[in-house]
Coordinates of N, CA and C in Angstrom, one line a residue:
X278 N -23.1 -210.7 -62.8 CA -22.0 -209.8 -63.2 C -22.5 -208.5 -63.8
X279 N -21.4 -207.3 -63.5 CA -22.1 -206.2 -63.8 C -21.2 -205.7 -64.7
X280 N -21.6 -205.5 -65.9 CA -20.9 -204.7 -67.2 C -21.8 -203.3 -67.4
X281 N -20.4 -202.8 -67.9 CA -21.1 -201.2 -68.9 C -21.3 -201.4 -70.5
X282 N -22.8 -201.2 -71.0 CA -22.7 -201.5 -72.2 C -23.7 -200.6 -73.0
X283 N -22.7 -200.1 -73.8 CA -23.4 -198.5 -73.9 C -23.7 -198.0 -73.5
X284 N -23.2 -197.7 -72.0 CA -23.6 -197.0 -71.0 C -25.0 -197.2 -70.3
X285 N -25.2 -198.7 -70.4 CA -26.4 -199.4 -69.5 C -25.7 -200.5 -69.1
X286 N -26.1 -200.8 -67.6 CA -25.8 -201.3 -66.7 C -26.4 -202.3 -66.7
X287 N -26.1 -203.7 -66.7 CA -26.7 -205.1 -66.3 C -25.8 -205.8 -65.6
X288 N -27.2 -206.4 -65.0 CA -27.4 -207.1 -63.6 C -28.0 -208.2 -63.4
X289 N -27.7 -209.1 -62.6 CA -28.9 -210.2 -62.8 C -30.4 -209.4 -62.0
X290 N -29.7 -208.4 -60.5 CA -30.8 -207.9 -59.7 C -29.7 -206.6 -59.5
X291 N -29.7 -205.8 -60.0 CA -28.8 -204.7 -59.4 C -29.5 -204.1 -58.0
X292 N -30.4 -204.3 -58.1 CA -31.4 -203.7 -57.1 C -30.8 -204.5 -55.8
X293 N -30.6 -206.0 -55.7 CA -30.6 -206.4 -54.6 C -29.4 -206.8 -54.3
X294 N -28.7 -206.4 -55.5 CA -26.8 -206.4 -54.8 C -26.9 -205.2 -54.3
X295 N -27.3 -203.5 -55.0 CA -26.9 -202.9 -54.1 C -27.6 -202.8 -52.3
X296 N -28.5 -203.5 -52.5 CA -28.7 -203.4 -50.8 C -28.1 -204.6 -50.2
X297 N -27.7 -205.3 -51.1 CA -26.8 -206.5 -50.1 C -25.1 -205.7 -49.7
X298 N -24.5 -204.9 -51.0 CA -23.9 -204.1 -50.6 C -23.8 -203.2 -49.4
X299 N -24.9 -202.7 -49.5 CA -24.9 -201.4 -48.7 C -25.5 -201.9 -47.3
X300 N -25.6 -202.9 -46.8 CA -25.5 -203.9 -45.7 C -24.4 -204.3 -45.2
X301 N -23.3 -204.7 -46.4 CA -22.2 -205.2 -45.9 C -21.2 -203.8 -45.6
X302 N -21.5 -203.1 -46.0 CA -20.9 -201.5 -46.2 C -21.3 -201.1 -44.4
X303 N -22.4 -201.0 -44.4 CA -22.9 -201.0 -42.8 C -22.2 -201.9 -41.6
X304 N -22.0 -202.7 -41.9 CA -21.3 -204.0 -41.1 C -20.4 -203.4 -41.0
X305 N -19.4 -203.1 -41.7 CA -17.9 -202.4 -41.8 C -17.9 -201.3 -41.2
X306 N -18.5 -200.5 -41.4 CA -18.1 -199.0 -41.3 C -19.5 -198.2 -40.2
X307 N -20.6 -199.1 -40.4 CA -22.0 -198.1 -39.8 C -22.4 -197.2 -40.7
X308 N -23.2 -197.0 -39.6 CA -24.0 -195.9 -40.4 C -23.3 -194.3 -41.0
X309 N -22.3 -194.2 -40.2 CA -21.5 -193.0 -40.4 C -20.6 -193.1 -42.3
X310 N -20.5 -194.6 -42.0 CA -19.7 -194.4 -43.1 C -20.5 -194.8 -44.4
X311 N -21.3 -194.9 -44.5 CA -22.5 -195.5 -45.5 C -22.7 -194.4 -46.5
X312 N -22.5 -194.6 -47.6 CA -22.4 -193.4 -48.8 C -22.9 -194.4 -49.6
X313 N -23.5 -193.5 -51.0 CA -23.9 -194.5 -52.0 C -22.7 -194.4 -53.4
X314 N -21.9 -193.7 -53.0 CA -21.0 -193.7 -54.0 C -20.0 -195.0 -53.6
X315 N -19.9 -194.9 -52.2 CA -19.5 -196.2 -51.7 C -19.6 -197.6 -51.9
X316 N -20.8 -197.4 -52.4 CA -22.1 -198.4 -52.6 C -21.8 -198.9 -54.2
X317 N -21.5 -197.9 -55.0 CA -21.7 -198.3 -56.5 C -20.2 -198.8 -56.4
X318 N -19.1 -198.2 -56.1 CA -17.5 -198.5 -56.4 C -17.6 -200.0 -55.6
X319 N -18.2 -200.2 -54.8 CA -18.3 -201.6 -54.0 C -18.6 -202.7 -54.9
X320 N -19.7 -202.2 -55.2 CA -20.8 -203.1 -56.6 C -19.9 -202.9 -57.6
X321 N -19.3 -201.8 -58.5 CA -18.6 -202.3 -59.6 C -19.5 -201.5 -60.6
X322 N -20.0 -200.3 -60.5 CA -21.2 -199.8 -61.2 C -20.6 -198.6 -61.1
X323 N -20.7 -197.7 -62.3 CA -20.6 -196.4 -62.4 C -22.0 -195.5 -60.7
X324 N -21.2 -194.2 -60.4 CA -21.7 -193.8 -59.6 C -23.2 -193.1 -60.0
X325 N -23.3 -193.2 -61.1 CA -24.9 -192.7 -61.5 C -25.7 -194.2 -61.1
X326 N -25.2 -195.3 -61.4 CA -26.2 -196.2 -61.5 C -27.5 -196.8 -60.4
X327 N -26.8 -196.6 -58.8 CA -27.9 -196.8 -57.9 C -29.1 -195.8 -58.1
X328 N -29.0 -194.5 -58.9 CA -29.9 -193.7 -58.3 C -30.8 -194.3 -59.6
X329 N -30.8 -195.2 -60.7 CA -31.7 -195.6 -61.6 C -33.0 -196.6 -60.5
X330 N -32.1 -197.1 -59.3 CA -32.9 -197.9 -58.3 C -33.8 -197.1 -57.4
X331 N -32.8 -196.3 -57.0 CA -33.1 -195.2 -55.8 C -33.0 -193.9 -55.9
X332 N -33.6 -192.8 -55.8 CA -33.7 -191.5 -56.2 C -32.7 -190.9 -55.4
X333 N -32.4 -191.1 -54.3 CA -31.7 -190.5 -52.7 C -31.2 -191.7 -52.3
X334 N -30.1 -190.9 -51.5 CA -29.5 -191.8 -50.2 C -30.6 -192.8 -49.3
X335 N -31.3 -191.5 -49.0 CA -32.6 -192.3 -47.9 C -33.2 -193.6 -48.8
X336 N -33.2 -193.3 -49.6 CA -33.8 -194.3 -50.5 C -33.5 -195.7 -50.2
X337 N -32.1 -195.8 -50.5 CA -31.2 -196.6 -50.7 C -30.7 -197.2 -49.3
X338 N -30.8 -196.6 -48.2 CA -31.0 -196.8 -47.1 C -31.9 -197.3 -46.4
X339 N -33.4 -196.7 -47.1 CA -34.5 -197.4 -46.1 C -34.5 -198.9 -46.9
X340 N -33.8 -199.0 -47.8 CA -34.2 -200.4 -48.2 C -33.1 -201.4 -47.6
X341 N -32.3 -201.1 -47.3 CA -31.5 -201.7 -46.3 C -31.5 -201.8 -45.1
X342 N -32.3 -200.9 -44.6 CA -33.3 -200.9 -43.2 C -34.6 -202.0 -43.1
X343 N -35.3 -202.6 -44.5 CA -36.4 -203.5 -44.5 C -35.9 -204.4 -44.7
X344 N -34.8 -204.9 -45.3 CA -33.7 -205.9 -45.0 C -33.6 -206.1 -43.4
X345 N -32.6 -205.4 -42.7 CA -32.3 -205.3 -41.6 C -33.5 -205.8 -41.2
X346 N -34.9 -205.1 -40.8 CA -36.1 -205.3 -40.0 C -36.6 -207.0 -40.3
X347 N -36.7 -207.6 -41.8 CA -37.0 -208.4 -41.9 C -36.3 -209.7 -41.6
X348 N -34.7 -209.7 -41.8 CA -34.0 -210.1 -41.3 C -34.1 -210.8 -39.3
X349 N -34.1 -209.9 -39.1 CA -34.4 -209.4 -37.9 C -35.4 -210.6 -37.2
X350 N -36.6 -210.6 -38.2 CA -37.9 -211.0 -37.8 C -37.4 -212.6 -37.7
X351 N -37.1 -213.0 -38.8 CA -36.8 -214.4 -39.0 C -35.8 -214.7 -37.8
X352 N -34.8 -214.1 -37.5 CA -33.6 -214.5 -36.6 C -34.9 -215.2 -35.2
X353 N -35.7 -213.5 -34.7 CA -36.3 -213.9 -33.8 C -37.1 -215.0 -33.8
X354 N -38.0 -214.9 -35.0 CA -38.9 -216.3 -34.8 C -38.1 -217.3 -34.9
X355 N -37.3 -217.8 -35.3 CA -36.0 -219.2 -35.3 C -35.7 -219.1 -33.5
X356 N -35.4 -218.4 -33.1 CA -34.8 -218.5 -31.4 C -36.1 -218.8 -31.1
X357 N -37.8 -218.2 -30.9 CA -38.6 -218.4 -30.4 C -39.3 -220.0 -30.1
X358 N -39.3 -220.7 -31.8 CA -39.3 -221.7 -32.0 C -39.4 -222.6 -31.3
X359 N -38.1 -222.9 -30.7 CA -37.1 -223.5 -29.9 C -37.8 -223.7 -28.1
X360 N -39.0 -222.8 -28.0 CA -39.2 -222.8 -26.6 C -41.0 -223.0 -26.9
X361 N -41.3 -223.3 -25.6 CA -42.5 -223.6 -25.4 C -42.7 -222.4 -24.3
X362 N -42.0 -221.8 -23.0 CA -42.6 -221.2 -22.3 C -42.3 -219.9 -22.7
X363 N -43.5 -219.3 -22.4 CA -43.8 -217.3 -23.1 C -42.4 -216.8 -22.6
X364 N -41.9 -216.9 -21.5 CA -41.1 -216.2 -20.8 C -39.1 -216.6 -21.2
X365 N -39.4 -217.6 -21.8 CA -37.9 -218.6 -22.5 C -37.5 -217.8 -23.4
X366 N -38.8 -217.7 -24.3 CA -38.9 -217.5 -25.8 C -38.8 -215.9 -26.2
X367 N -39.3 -215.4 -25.3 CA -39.3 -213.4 -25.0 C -37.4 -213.7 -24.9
X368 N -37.3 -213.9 -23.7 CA -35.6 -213.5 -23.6 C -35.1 -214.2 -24.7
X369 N -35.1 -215.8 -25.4 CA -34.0 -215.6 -26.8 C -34.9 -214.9 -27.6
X370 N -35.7 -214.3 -27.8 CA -35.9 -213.5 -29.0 C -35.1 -212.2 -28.6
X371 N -34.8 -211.9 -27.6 CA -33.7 -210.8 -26.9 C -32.5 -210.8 -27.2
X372 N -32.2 -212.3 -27.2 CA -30.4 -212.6 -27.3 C -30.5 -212.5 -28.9
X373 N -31.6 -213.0 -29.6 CA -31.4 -213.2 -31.2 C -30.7 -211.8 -31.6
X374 N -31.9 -210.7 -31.3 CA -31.9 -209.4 -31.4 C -30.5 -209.2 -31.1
X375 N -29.7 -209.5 -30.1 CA -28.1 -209.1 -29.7 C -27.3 -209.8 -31.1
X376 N -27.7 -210.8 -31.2 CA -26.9 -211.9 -32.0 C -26.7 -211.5 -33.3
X377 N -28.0 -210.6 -33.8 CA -27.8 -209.9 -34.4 C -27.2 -208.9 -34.9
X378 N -27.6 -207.7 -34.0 CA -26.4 -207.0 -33.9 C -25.0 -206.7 -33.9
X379 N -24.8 -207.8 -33.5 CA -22.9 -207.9 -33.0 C -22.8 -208.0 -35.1
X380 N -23.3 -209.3 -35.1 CA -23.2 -210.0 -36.6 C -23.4 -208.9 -37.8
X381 N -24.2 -207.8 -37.6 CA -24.5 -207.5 -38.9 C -24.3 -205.8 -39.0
X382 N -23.8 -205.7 -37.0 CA -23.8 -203.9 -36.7 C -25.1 -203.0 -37.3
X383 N -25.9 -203.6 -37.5 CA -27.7 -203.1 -38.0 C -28.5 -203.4 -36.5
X384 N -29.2 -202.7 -36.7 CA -30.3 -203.0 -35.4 C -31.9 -202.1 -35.2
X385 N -31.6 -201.7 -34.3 CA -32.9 -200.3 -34.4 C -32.0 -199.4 -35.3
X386 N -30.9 -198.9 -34.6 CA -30.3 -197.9 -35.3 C -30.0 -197.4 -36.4
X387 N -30.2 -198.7 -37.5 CA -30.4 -198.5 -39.0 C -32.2 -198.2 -38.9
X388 N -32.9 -199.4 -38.6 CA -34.0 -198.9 -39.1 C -34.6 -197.9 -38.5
X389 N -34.0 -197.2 -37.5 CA -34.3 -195.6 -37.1 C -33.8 -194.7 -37.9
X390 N -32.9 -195.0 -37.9 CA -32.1 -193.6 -38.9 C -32.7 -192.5 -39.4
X391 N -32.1 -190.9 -38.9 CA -32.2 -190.3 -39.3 C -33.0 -190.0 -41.1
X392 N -33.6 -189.5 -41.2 CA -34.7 -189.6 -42.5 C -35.2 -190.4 -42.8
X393 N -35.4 -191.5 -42.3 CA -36.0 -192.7 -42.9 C -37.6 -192.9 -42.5
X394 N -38.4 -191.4 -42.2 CA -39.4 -191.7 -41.1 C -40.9 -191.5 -42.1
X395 N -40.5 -190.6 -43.4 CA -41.3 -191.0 -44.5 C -42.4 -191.4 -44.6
X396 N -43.2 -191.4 -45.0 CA -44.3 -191.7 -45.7 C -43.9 -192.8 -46.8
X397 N -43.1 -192.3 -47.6 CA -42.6 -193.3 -49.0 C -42.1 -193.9 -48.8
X398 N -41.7 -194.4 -47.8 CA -40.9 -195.4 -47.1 C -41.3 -196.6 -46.4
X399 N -42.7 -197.4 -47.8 CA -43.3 -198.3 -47.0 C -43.2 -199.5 -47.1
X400 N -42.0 -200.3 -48.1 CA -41.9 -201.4 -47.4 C -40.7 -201.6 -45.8
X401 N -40.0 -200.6 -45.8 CA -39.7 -200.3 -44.0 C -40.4 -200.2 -43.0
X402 N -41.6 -199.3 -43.2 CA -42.7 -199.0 -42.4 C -43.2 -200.5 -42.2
X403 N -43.5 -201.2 -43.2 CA -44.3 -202.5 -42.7 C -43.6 -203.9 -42.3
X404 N -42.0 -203.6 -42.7 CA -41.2 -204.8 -41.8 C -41.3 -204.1 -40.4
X405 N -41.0 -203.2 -40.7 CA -41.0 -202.8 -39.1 C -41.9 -202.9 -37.8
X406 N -43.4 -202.8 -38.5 CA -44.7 -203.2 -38.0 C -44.5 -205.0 -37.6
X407 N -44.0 -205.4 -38.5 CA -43.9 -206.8 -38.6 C -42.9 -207.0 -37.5
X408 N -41.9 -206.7 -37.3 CA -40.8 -207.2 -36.2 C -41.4 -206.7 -34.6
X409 N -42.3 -205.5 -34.5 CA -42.5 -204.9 -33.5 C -43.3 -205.5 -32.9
X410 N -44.7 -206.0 -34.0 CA -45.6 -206.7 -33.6 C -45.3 -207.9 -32.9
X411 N -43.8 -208.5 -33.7 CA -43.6 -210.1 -33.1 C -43.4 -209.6 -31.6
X412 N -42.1 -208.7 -31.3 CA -41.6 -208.8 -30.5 C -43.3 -208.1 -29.5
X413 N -44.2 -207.6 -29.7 CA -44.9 -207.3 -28.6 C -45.9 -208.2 -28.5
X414 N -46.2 -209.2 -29.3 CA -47.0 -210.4 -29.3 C -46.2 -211.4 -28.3
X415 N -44.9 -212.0 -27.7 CA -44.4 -211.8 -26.9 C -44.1 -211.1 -25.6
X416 N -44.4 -210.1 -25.7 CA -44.4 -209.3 -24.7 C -45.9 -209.3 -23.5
X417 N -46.7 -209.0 -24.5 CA -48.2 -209.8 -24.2 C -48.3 -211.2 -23.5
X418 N -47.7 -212.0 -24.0 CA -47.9 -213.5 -23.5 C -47.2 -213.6 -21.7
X419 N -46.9 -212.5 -21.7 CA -46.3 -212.5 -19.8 C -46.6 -211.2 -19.6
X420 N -47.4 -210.5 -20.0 CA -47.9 -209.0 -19.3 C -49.3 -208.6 -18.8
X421 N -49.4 -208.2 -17.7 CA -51.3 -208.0 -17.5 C -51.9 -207.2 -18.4
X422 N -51.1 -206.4 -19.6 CA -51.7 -205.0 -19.6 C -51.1 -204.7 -20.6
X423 N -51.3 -203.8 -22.1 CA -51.0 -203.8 -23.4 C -50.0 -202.9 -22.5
X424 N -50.0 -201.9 -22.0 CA -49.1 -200.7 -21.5 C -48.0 -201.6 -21.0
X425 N -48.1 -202.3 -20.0 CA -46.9 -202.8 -19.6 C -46.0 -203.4 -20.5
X426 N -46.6 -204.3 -21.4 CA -46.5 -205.0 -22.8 C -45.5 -203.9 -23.4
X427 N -46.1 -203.1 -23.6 CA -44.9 -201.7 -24.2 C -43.8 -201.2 -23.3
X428 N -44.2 -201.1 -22.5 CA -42.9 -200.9 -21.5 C -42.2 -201.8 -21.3
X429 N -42.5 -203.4 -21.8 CA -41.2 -204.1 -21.5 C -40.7 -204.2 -22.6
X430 N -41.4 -204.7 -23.9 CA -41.0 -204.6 -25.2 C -39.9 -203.5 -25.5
X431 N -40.0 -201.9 -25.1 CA -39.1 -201.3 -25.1 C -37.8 -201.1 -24.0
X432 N -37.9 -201.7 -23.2 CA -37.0 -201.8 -22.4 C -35.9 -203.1 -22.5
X433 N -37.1 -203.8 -23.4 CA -36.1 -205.3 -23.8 C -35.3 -204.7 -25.6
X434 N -35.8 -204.1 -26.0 CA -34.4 -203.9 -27.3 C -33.7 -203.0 -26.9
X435 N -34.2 -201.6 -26.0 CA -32.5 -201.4 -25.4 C -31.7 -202.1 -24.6
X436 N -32.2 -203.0 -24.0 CA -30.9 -203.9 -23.2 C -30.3 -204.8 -24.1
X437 N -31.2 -205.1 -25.3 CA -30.6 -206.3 -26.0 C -29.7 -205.6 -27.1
X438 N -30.0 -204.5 -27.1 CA -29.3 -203.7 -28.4 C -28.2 -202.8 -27.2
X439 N -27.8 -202.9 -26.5 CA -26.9 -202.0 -25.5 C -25.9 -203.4 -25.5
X440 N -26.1 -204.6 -25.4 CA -25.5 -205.5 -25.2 C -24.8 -205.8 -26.9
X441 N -24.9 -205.9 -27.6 CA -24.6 -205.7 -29.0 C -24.2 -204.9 -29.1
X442 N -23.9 -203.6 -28.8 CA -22.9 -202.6 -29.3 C -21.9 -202.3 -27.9
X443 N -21.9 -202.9 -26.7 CA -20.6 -203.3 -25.8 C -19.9 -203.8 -26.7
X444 N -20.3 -205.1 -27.5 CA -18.9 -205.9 -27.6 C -19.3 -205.0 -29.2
X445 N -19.7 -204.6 -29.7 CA -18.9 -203.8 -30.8 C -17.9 -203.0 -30.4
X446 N -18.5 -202.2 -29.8 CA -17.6 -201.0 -29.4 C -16.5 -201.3 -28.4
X447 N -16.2 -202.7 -28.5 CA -15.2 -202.9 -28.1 C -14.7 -203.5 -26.1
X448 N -16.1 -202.6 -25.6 CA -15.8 -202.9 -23.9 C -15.7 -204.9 -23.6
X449 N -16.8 -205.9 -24.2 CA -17.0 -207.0 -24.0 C -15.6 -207.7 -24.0
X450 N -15.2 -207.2 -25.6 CA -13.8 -208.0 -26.2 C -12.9 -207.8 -25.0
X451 N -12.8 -206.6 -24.6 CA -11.5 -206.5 -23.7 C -11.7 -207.1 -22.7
X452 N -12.9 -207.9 -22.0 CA -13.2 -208.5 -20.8 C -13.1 -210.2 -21.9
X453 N -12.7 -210.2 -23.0 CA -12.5 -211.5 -23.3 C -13.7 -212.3 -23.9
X454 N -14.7 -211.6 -24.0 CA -16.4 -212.4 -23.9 C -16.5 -212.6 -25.8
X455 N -16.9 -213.7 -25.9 CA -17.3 -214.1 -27.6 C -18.4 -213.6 -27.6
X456 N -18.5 -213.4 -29.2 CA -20.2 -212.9 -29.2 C -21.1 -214.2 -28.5
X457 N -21.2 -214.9 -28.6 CA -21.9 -216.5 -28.3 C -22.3 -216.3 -26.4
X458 N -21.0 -216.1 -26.0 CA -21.2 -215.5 -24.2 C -22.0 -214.0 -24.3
X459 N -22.1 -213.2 -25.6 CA -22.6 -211.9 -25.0 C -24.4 -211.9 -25.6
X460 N -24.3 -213.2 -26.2 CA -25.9 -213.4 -26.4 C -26.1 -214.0 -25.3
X461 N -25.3 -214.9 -24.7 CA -26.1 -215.5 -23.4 C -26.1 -214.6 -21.9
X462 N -25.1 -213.6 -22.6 CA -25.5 -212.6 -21.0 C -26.9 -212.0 -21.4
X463 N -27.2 -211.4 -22.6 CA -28.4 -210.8 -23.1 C -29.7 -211.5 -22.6
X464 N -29.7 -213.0 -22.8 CA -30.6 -213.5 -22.8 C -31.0 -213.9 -21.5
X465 N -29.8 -213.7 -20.6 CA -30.3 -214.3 -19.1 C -30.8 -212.8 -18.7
X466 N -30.0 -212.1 -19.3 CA -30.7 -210.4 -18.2 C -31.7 -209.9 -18.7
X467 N -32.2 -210.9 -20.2 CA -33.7 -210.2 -20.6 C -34.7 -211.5 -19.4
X468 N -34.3 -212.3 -19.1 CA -34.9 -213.3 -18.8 C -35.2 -212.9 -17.0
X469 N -34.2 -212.1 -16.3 CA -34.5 -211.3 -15.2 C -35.3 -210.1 -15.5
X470 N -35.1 -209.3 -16.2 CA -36.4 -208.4 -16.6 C -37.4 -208.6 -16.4
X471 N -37.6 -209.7 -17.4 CA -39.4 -210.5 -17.5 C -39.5 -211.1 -16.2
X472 N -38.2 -211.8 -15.4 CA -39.3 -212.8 -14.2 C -39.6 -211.1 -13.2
X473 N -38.8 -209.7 -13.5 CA -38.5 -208.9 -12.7 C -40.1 -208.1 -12.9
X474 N -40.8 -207.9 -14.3 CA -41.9 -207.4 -14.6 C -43.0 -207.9 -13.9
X475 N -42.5 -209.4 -14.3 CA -43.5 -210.5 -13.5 C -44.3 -210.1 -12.2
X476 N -43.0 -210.3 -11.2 CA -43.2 -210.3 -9.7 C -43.5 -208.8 -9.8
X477 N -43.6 -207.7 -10.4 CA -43.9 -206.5 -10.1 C -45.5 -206.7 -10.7
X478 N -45.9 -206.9 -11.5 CA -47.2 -206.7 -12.1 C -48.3 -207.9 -10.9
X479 N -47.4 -208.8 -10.4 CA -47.9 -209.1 -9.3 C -48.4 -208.7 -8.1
X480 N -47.8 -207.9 -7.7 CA -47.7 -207.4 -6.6 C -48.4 -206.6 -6.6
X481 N -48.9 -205.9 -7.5 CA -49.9 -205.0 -7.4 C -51.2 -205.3 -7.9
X482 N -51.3 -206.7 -8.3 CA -52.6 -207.1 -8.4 C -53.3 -207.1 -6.7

């Protein structure tokens, strides 16, 4: 619970309600609508009190972006789990990535965000290393060649994050599709990619 008491603010973690806030603030609204005054009236906190956490917006943002990234990580390694072959496990770690998205409207796009590219900004910088790495340590396990490895790795979170904001933005729903059907479209057409990388990296051996 959060009271004013003498004009100090207690919390059990104010710190980590307002980034659970300013997550669920994101869910609703995006990134467009993401303010920190938003943030405090949400939380129940006078509008001075996040910046005792966070100096800036960006602030308060990149830490909802290492949320998002870490978040992220676990979804994927949970879907990976689940499979034994390199090529299963790449595409649900694709649908996770969608499953995510739809669920939480966060993706790259938070942890890209505009100013968040920082220096100061290092526990983002290192969930992010951490998520990138998963997803290209998969990528690796069915690629001849670190380059290709990057080229599919980035070609698989735009498809898997294009598929996540269809049915946000609404095109999916009007074709009737649950998020549950639009993970499994994700996950079969990251799963033609990779056998599609495959037979190409073949062929030119």
């Amino acid at each position: 619970m959060i009271q004013d008491m003498g004009g100090k603010y207690h919390h059990g973690d104010l710190r980590a309600e307002l980034v659970r806030v300013s997550l669920d603030l994101i869910a609703e609204r995006g990134l467009t609508g993401f303010s920190v005054a938003e943030v405090a009236r949400r939380a129940k906190v006078s509008p001075g009190a996040p910046y005792r956490h966070f100096p800036e917006r960006e602030s308060l943002l990149a830490a909802a972006a290492a949320t998002v990234a870490c978040q992220l990580a676990e979804h994927v390694q949970s879907a990976v789990e689940a499979h034994d072959d390199p090529a299963d496990a790449l595409a649900a770690a694709a649908g996770a990535y969608t499953g995510y998205v739809i669920e939480r409207r966060a993706g790259m796009n938070v942890i890209y965000a505009e100013g968040l590219q920082g220096p100061k900004h290092t526990e983002l910088h290192e969930q992010t290393r951490r998520l990138s790495d998963q997803f290209l340590m998969l990528c690796l396990a069915v690629s001849a060649a670190p380059q290709d490895a990057l080229e599919l790795m980035e070609q698989l979170f735009t498809q898997a994050h294009g598929y996540g904001m269809f049915w946000l933005d609404g095109v999916f729903t009007r074709h009737g599709y649950s998020p549950a059907q639009v993970v499994q479209k994700s996950t079969a057409a990251a799963r033609a990619v990779i056998d599609g990388h495959r037979h190409a990296a073949s062929a030119e051996e």
